[in-house]
């Protein structure tokens, strides 16, 4: 993959950042120029592999996926086997999720879910799972709700935290995610806010069509 780097003066390297208040109707806009550290985080190693450094929240590859089908695993009562389109030419991914106790299969199909796409594949009850669906849950884990991108979000698009015109860093490879324990570091900092919007340290998760949110859970854990 070729990456073109365009030089420009700091005065022209301006991107828009948005800070969301608790009310969606109030948005504060600030202009910031990318720092040297930020520009360095966009680097890709010469061998084509993703850089191991970069903002923590951009080391994961979180993508919009459309759930095409969901069925119960015949040998694992808590697992659904889902086919999810994440916009890849190879076709939909098979992903297994322990969501049977929390929702019906019909509640999954057709949803624009958020897929952790650079998670290393692993077998669950004998079937390989190629990613993970993100969901919000209360502290007791008795109630679980999907994180859903709004209608109009593009299948396969990479979501981000906050709004910016800057390109995101290259995500880590699945092996780097496992070796560096990136998810273990990131996950405790993911919460929903008072508007049920998914956030990283208070910064909203955004798709091209708007904020990613769950249905009713506020100040909930995400995993």
Short mmCIF file of C-alpha atoms in Angstrom, two decimals, residues 135-139 141-147 191-198 213-222:
data_model
loop_
_atom_site.label_atom_id
_atom_site.label_comp_id
_atom_site.label_asym_id
_atom_site.label_seq_id
_atom_site.Cartn_x
_atom_site.Cartn_y
_atom_site.Cartn_z
CA UNK A 135 -21.94 -3.81 23.05
CA UNK A 136 -22.71 -1.80 26.18
CA UNK A 137 -23.60 -3.43 29.48
CA UNK A 138 -24.58 -2.38 32.99
CA UNK A 139 -22.28 -3.10 35.94
CA UNK A 141 -23.94 -7.47 33.15
CA UNK A 142 -27.65 -8.24 33.37
CA UNK A 143 -28.54 -5.87 30.55
CA UNK A 144 -26.59 -5.72 27.28
CA UNK A 145 -27.29 -3.53 24.24
CA UNK A 146 -25.61 -3.34 20.85
CA UNK A 147 -23.59 -0.30 19.82
CA UNK A 191 -18.06 4.10 28.30
CA UNK A 192 -21.42 5.41 27.17
CA UNK A 193 -22.30 8.97 28.18
CA UNK A 194 -25.58 10.49 29.39
CA UNK A 195 -26.89 10.39 25.80
CA UNK A 196 -26.06 6.67 25.38
CA UNK A 197 -23.24 7.59 22.98
CA UNK A 198 -20.14 5.38 23.01
CA UNK A 213 -24.87 4.73 20.51
CA UNK A 214 -26.80 2.04 22.34
CA UNK A 215 -30.55 2.17 23.02
CA UNK A 216 -30.89 3.09 26.72
CA UNK A 217 -27.75 2.41 28.79
CA UNK A 218 -25.93 5.45 30.17
CA UNK A 219 -22.50 5.43 31.84
CA UNK A 220 -22.28 1.79 30.77
CA UNK A 221 -19.23 -0.36 30.14
CA UNK A 222 -18.35 -1.25 26.54
#
